[in-house]
Short mmCIF file of C-alpha atoms in Angstrom, two decimals:
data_model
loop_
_atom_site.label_atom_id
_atom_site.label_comp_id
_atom_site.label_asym_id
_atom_site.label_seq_id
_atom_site.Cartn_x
_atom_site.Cartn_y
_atom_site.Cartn_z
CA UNK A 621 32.05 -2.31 6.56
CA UNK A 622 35.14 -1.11 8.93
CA UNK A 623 38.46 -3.24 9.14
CA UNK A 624 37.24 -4.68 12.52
CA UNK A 625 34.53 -6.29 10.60
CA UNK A 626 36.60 -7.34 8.11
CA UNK A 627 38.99 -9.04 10.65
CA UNK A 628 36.19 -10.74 12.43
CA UNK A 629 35.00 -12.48 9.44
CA UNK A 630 38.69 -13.79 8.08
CA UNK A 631 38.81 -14.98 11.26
CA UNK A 632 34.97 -16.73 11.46
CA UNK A 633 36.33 -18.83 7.77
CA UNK A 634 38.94 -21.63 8.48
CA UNK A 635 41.18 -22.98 5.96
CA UNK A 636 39.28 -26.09 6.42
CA UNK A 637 36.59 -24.43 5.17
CA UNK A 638 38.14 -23.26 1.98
CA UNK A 639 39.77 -26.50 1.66
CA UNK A 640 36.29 -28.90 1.46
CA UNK A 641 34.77 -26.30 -0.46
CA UNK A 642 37.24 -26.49 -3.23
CA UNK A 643 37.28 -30.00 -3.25
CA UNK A 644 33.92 -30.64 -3.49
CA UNK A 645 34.07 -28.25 -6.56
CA UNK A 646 36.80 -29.72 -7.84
CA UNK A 647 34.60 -33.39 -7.36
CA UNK A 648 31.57 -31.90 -8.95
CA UNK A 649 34.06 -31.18 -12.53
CA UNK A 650 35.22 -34.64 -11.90
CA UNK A 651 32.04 -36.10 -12.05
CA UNK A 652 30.50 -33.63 -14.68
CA UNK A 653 33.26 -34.73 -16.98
CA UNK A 654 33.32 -38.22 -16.29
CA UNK A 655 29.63 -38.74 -17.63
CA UNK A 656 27.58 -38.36 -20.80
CA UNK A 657 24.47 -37.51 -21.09
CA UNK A 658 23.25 -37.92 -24.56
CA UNK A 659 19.54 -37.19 -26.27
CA UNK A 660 17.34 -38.32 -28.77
CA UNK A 661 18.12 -37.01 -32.04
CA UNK A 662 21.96 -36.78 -32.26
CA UNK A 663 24.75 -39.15 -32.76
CA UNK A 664 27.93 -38.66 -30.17
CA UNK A 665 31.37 -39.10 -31.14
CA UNK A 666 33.65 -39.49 -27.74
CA UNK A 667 37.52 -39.05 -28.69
CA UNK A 668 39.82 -40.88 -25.77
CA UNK A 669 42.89 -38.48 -26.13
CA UNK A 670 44.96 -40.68 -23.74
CA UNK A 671 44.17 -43.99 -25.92
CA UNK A 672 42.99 -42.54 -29.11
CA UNK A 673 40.11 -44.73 -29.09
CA UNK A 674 36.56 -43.14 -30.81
CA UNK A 675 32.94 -44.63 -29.25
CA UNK A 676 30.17 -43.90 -30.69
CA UNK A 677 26.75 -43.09 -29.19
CA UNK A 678 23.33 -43.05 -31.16
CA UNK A 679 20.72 -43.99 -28.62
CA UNK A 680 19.78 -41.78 -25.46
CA UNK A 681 21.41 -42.42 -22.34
CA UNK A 682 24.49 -41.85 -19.42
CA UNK A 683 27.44 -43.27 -20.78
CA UNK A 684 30.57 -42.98 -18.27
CA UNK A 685 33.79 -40.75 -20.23
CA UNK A 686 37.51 -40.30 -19.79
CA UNK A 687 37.42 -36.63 -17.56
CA UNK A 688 39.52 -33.69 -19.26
CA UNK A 689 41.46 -36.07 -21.86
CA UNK A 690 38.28 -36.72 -23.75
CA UNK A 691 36.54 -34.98 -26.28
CA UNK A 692 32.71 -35.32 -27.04
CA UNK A 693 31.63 -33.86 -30.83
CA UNK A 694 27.94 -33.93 -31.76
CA UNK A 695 26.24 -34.62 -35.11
CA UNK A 696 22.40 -34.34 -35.79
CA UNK A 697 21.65 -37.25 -37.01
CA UNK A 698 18.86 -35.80 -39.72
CA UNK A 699 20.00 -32.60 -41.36
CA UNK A 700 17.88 -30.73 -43.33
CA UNK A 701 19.53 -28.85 -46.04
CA UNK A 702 17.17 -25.48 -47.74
CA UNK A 703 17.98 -23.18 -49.73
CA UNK A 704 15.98 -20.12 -50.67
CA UNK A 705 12.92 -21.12 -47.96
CA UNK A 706 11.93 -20.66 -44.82
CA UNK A 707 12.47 -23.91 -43.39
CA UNK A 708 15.27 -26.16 -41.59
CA UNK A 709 17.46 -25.04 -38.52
CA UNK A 710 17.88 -21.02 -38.34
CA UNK A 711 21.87 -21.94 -39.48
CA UNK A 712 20.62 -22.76 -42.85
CA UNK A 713 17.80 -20.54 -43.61
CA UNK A 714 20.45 -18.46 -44.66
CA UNK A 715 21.37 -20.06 -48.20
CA UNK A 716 20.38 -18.54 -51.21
CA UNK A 717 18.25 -20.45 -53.97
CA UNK A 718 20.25 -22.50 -56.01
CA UNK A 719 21.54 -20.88 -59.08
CA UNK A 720 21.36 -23.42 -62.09
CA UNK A 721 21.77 -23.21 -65.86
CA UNK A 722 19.47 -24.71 -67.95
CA UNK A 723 21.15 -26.18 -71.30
CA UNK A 724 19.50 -23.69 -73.66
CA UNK A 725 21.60 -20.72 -71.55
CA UNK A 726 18.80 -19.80 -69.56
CA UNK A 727 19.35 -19.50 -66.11
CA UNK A 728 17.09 -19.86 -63.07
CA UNK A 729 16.61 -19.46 -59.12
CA UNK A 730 15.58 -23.19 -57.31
CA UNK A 731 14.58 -23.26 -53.73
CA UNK A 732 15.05 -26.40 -52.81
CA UNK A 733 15.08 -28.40 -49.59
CA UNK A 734 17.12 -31.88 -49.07
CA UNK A 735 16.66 -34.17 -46.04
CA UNK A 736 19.68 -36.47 -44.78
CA UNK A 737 19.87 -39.05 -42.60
CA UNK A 738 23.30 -40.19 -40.79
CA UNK A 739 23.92 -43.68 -40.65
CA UNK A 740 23.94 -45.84 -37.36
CA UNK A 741 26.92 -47.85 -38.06
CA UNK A 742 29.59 -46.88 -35.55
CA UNK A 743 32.66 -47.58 -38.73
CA UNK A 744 30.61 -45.18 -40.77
CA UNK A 745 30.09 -42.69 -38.50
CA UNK A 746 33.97 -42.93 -37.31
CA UNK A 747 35.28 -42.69 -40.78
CA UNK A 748 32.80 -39.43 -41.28
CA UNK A 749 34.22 -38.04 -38.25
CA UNK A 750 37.62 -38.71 -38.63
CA UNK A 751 37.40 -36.69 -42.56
CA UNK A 752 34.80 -33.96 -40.97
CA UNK A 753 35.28 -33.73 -37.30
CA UNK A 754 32.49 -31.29 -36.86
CA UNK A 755 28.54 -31.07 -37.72
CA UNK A 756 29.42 -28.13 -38.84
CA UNK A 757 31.82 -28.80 -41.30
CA UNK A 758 30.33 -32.09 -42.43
CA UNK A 759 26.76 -29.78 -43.63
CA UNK A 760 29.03 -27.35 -45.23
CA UNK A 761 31.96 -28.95 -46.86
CA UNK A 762 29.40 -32.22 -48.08
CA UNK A 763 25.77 -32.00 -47.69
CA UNK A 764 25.33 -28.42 -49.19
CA UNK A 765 28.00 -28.73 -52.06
CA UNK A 766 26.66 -32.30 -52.96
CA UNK A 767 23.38 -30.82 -52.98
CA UNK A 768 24.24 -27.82 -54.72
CA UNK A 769 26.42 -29.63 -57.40
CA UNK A 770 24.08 -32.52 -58.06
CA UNK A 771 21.36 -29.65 -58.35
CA UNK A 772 23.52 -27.87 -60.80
CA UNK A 773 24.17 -30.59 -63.10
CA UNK A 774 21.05 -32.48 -63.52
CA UNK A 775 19.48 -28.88 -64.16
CA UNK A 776 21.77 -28.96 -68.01
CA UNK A 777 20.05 -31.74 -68.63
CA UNK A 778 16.74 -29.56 -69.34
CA UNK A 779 15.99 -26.66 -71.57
CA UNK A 780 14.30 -23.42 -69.56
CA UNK A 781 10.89 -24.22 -71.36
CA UNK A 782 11.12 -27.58 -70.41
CA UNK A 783 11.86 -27.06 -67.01
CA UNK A 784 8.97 -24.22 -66.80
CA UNK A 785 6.78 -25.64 -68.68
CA UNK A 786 6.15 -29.04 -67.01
CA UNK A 787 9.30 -30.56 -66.49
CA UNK A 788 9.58 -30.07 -62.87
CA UNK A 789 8.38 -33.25 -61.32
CA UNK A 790 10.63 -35.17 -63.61
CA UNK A 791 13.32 -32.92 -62.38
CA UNK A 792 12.57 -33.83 -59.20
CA UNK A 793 12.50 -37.23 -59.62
CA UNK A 794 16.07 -37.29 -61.24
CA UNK A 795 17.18 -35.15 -58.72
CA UNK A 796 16.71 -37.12 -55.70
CA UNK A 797 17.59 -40.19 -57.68
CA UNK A 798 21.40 -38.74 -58.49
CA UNK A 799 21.73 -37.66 -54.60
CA UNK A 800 20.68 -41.24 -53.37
CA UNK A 801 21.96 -43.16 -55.78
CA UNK A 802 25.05 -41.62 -57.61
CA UNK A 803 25.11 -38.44 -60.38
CA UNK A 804 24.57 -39.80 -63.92
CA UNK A 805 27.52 -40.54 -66.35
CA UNK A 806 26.39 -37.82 -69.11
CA UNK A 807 27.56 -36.63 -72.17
CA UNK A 808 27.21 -33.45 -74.10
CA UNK A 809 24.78 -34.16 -77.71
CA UNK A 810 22.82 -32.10 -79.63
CA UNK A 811 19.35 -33.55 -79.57
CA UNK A 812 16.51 -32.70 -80.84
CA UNK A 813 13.97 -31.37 -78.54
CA UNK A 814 9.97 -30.50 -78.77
CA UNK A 815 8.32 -27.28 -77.88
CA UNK A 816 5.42 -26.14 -77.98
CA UNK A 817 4.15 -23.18 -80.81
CA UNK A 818 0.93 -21.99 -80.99
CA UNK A 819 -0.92 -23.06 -84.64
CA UNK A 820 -1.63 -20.62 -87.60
CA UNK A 821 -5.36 -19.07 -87.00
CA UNK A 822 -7.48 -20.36 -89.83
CA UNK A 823 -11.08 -21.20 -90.64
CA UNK A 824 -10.59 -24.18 -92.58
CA UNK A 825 -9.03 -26.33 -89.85
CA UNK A 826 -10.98 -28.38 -86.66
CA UNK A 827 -7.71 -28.34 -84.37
CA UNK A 828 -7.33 -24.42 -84.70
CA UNK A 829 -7.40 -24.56 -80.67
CA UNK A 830 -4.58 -26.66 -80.12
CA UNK A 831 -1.12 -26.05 -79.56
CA UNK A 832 1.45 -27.47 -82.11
CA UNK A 833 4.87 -29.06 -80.79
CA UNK A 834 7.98 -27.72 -82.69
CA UNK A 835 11.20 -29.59 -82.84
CA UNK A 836 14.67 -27.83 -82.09
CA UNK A 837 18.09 -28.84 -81.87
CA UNK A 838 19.76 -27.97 -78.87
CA UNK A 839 23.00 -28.92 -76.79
CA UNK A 840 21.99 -31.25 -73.57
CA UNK A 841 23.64 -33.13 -70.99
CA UNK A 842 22.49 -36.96 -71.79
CA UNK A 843 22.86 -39.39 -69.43
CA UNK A 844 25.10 -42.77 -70.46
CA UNK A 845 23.60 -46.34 -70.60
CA UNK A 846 24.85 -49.22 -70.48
CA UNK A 847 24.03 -52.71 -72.33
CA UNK A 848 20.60 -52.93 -69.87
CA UNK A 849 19.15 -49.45 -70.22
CA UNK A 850 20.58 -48.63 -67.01
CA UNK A 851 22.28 -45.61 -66.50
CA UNK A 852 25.50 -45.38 -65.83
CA UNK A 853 26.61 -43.61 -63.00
CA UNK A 854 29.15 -41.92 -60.77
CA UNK A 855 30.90 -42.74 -57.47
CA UNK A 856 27.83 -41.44 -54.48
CA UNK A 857 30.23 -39.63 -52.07
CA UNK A 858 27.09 -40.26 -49.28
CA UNK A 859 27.23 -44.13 -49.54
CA UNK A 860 30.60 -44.77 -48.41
CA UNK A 861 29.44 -42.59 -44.71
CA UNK A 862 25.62 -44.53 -45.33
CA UNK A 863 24.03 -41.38 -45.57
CA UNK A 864 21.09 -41.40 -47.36
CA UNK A 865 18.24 -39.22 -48.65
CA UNK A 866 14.89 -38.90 -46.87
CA UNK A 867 13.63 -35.95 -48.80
CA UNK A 868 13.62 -33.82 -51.72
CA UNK A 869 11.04 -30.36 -51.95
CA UNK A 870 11.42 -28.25 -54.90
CA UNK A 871 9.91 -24.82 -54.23
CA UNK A 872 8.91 -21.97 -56.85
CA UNK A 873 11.21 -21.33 -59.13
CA UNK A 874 11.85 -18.33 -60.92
CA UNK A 875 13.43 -17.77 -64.41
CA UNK A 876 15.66 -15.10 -65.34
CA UNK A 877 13.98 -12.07 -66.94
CA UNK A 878 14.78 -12.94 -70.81
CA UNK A 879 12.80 -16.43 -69.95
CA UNK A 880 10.28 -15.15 -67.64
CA UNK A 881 9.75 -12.39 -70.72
CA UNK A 882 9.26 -15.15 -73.50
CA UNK A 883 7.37 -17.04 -70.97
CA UNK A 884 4.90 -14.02 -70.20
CA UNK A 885 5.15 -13.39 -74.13
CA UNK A 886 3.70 -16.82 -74.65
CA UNK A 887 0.55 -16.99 -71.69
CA UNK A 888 -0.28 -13.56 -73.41
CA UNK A 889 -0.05 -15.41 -77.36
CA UNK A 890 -1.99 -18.23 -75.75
CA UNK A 891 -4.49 -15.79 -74.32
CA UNK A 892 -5.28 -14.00 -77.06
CA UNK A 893 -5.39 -17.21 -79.29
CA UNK A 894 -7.83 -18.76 -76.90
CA UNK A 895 -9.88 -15.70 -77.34
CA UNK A 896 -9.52 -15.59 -80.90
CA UNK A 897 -10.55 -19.38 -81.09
CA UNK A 898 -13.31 -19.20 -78.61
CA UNK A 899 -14.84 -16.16 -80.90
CA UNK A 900 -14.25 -18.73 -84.15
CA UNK A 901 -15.94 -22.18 -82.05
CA UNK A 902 -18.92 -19.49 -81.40
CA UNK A 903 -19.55 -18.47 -84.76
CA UNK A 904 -18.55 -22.45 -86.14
CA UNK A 905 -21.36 -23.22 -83.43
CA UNK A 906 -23.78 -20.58 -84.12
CA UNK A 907 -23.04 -21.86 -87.87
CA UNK A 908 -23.53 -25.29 -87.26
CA UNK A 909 -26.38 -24.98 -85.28
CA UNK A 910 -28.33 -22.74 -87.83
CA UNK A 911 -26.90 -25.42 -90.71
CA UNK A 912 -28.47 -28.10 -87.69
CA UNK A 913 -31.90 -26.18 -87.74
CA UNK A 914 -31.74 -26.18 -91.69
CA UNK A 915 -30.96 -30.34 -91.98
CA UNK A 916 -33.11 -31.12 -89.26
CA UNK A 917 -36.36 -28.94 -91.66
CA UNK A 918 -35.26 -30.43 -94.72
CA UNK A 919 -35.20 -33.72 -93.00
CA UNK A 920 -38.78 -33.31 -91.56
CA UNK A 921 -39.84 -32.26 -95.46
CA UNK A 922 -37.56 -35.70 -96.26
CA UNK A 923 -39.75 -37.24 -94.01
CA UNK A 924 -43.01 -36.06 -94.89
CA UNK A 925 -42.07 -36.76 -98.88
CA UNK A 926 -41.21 -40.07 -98.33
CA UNK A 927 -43.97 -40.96 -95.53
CA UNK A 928 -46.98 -39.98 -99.01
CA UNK A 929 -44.92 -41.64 -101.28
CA UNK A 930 -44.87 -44.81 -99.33
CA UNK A 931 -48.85 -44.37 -98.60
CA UNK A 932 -49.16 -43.64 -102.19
CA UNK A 933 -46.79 -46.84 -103.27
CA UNK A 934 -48.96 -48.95 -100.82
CA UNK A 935 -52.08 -47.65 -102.35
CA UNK A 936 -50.67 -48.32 -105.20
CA UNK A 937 -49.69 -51.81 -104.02
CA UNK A 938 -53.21 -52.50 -102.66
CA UNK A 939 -54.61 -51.89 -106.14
CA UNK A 940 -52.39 -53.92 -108.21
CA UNK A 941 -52.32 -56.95 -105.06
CA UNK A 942 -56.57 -56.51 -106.00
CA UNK A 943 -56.28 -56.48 -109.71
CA UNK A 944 -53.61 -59.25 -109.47
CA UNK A 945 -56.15 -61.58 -107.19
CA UNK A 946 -58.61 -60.90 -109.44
CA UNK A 947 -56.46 -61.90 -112.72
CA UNK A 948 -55.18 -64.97 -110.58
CA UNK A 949 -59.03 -65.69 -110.30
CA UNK A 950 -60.30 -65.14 -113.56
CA UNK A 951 -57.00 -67.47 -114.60
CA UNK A 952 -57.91 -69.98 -112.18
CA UNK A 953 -61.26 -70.18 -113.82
CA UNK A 954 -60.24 -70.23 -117.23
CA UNK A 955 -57.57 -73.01 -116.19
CA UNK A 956 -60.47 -74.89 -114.74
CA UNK A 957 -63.05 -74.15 -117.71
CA UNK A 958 -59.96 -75.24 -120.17
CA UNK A 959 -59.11 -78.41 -117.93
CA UNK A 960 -63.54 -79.00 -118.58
CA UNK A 961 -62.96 -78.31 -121.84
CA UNK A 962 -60.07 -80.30 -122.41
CA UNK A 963 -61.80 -83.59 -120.28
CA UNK A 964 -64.88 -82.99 -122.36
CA UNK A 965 -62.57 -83.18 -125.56
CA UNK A 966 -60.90 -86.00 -124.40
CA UNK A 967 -64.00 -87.97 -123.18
CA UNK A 968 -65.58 -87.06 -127.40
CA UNK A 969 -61.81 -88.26 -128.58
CA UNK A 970 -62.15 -91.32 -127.13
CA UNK A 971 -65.65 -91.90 -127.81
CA UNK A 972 -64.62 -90.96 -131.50
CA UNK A 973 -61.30 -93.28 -131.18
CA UNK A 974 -63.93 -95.96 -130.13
CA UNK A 975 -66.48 -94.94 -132.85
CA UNK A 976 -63.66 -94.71 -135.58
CA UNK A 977 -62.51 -98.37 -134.09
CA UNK A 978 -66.30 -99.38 -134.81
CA UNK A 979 -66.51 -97.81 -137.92
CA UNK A 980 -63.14 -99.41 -138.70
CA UNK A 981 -64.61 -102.85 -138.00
CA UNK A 982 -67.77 -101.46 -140.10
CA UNK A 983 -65.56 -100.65 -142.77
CA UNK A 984 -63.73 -103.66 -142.59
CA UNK A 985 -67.35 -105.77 -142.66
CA UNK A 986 -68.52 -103.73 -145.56
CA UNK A 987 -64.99 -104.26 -147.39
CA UNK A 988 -65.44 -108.06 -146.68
CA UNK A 989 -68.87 -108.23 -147.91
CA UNK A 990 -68.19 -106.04 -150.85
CA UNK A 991 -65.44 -108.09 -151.74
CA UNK A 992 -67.55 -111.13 -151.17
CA UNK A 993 -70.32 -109.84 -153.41
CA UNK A 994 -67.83 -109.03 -155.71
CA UNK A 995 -66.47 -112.18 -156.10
CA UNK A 996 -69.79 -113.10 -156.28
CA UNK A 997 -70.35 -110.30 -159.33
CA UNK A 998 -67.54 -111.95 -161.08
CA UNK A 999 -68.57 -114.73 -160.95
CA UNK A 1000 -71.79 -113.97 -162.05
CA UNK A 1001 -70.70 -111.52 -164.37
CA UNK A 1002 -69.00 -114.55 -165.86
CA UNK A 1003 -71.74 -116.09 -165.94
CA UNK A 1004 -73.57 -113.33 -167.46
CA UNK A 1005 -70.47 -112.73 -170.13
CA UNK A 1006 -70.84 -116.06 -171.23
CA UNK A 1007 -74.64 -116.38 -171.19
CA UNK A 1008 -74.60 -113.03 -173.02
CA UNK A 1009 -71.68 -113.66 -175.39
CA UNK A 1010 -73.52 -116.99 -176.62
CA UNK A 1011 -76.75 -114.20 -176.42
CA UNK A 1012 -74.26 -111.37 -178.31
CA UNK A 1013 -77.69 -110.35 -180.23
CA UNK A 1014 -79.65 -109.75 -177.39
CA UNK A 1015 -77.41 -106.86 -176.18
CA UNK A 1016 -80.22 -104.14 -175.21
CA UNK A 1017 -82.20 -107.06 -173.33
CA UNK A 1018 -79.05 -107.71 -171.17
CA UNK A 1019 -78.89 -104.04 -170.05
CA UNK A 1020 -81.54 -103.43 -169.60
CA UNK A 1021 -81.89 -106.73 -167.13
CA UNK A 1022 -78.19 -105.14 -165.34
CA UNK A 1023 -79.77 -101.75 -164.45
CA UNK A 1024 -82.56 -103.77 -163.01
CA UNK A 1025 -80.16 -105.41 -160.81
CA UNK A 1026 -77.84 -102.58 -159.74
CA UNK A 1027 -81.54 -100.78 -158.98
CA UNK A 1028 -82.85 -103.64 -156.61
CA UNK A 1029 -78.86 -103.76 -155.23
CA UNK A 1030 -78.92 -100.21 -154.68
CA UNK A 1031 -82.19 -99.68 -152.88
CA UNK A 1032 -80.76 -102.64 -150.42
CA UNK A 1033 -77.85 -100.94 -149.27
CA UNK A 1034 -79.42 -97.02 -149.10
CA UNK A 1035 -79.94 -97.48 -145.78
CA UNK A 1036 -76.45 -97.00 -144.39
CA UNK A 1037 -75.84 -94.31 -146.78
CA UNK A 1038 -77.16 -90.95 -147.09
CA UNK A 1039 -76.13 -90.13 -151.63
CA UNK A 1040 -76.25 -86.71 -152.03
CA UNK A 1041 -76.27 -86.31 -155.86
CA UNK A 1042 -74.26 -84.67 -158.11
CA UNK A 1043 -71.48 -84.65 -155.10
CA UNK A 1044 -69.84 -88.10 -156.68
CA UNK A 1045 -69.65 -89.87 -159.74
CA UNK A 1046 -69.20 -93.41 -160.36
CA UNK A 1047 -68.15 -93.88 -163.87
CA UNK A 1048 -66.53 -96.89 -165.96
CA UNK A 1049 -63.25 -96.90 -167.33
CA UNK A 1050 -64.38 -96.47 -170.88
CA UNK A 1051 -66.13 -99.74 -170.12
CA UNK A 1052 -69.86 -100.75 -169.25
CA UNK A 1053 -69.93 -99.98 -165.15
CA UNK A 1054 -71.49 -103.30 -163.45
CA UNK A 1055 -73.05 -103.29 -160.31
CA UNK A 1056 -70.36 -104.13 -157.86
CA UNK A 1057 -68.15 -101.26 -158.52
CA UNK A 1058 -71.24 -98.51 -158.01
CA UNK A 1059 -71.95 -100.43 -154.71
CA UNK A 1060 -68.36 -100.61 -153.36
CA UNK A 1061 -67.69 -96.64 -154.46
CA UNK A 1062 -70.60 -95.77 -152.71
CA UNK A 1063 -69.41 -97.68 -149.64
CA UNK A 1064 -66.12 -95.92 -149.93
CA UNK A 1065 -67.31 -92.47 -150.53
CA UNK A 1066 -69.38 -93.19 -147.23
CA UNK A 1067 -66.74 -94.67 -145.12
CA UNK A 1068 -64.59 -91.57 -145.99
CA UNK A 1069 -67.31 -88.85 -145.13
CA UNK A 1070 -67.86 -90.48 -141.71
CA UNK A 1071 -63.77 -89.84 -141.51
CA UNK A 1072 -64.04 -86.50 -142.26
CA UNK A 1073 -66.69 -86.21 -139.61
CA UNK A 1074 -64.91 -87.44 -136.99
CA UNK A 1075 -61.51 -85.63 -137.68
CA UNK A 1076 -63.22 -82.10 -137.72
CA UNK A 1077 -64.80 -83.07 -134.05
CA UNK A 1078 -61.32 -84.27 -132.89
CA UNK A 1079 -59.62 -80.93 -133.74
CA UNK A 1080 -62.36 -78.63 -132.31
#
């Protein structure tokens, strides 16, 4: 372009020109200042430099601003905190695990990942902004040393086994309890702590596969209660802004190399013990299962033996129930033949009570009559004494006349008796024998044979 050109167009702009187009530059940065545009997500802190006043803006919107004396800071109002993993904003992806120490020395690498959450309350978020000013500053200077410190200290409160060998959860648990709520009041003890050995190989013992828990004494960090149970704890430097703790993600850890070495050292114990007990439950099995095959024969033999000695005992049974119906029957007919036997006996003992009655009424009769005849001997003997005593010369004539009379007497009263002779003897008492005492000895001897009879019947 040539000079003339130039000149032309200087000369085609007017200052009037220049003068609207600056202002309505200089009325767009007016307005640009003057408003706010805020978005989801973030919490806005405008600073009135004139007045010193600070508003606070949580909620999306236009809010209207004091132009070039006013200053607008930004916090996010949830902040995700990681260290050691690939996740959060790219400005913290570059923190390192956490390095803590474990209270039996051992150290580890954490990853862990903490999610905050700003508070809504304008006085809150003031106060925060008046001590941190920035987002920035507020992530590094209190979210990722509290994190880092409460990390820290409630890792001395576990051993490096313990923490490795299934005390992580818990960890995490008491982790994101401290952050919300306040970092535990502790105090250093030694305290007695289990882990976990593997158990002497042996064939005499059933729990050969199982791990056995050792007890040490180490030094821990233990937390202080109070009266309740309740721990006591520590001011929470995130309460008095109300932030609070959404989230807590433990990632992989990894153990220094002295740990991770015992650690390895132990999976390789425990693998070769598991080995080692899986060949000893084979050959216990294989053993049992032969000593199985063994009791299960003998049992069948058992079985067998006791199956013919039962059919032999109930033979045995079925004979002696036979010979024992048969003895109850050959009882039950000599019962019944002795019950015959003892009617018929009892039928002739009162038939011979009832004779003996008679024959006592016989008896009696006969006694009466003999003693009737014999009064009536006496008195004829009298008679006869004093007929023969005035006839004392014809002594042969009078006996001879008596054995005349006991002869007729006699042959009367044979009928009722059956004389055996020589069985008895009737004799006088160194005296002549008359007739009445031959017949009333013969009625005696008679009456006592019929006695004889009958007792001899009663006891057969």
């Amino acid at each position: 372009m040539d000079e003339s050109s130039i000149s032309r167009a200087r000369k085609a702009v007017s200052p009037k020109a220049i003068l609207f187009t600056l202002g309505a530059i200089g009325a767009l940065a007016v307005l640009k200042s003057s408003i706010l545009m805020t978005d989801a997500g973030y919490t806005y802190v405008h600073q009135n430099n004139i007045t010193g006043a600070l508003d606070v803006f949580t909620e999306p919107g236009i809010h209207v601003r004091m132009p070039f004396l006013s200053k607008i800071t930004r916090y996010d109002q949830v902040v995700t905190v990681s260290f050691g993993n690939n996740q959060g904003e790219a400005f913290y992806q570059r923190l390192p695990s956490l390095q803590v120490r474990f209270a039996d020395t051992y150290t580890g690498q954490v990853p862990a990942t903490f999610r905050f959450k700003l508070s809504h309350s304008p006085e809150q978020i003031i106060q925060m902004h008046r001590e941190f000013r920035s987002n920035d500053n507020l992530i590094e200077t209190m979210l990722i040393k509290n994190a880092r410190n409460v990390t820290v200290i409630t890792a001395t409160q576990y051993t490096g086994e313990e923490f490795f060998q299934g005390g992580l959860n818990q960890f995490k648990a008491q982790l994101a309890d401290q952050l919300s709520n306040g970092i535990y009041t502790t105090e250093r003890r030694q305290v007695e702590v289990e882990q976990v050995d593997l158990v002497p190989v042996g064939f005499d013992q059933d729990d050969s596969n199982k791990l056995q828990a050792t007890k040490q004494l180490v030094w821990k960090t233990i937390p202080v209660t109070d009266s309740t149970g309740q721990p006591v704890r520590q001011d929470n430097p995130l309460s008095q802004y109300g932030i609070t703790v959404t989230q807590v993600t433990i990632g992989d850890p990894q153990p220094e190399d002295q740990l991770d070495k015992l650690l390895t050292d132990k999976k390789k114990l425990v693998a070769e013990r598991i080995r080692t007990i899986q060949e000893q439950e084979t050959s216990k099995a294989q053993a049992k299962t032969e000593q199985l095959r063994k009791e299960i024969q003998r049992t069948r033999e058992v079985q067998d033996a006791q199956r013919a000695k039962e059919l032999a005992v109930i033979s045995q049974q079925k004979e002696v129930e036979i010979a024992r119906q048969i003895a109850e029957r050959e009882l039950v007919e000599e019962r019944k033949k002795k019950e015959i036997a003892a009617l018929s006996k009892a039928k002739e003992l009162e038939m011979a009570q009832a004779n003996l009655e008679i024959q006592k009424a016989n008896a009696a009769a006969a006694a009466f009559e003999a003693k009737a005849i014999r009064e009536t001997g006496i008195a004829e003997a009298e008679v006869l004494a004093a007929k023969y005593k005035a006839l004392g010369t014809y002594e042969k004539i009078y006996t001879a006349e008596m054995n005349r009379d006991v002869a007729k007497v006699l042959y009367q009263n044979l009928p009722n008796f059956k004389v055996e002779m020589p069985q008895n003897y009737i004799g006088g008492n160194g005296g002549m024998t008359s007739n009445l005492d031959v017949i009333t000895g013969f009625s005696a001897l008679g009456l006592m044979e019929k006695s004889k009879e009958l007792s001899q019947q009663s006891k057969q």
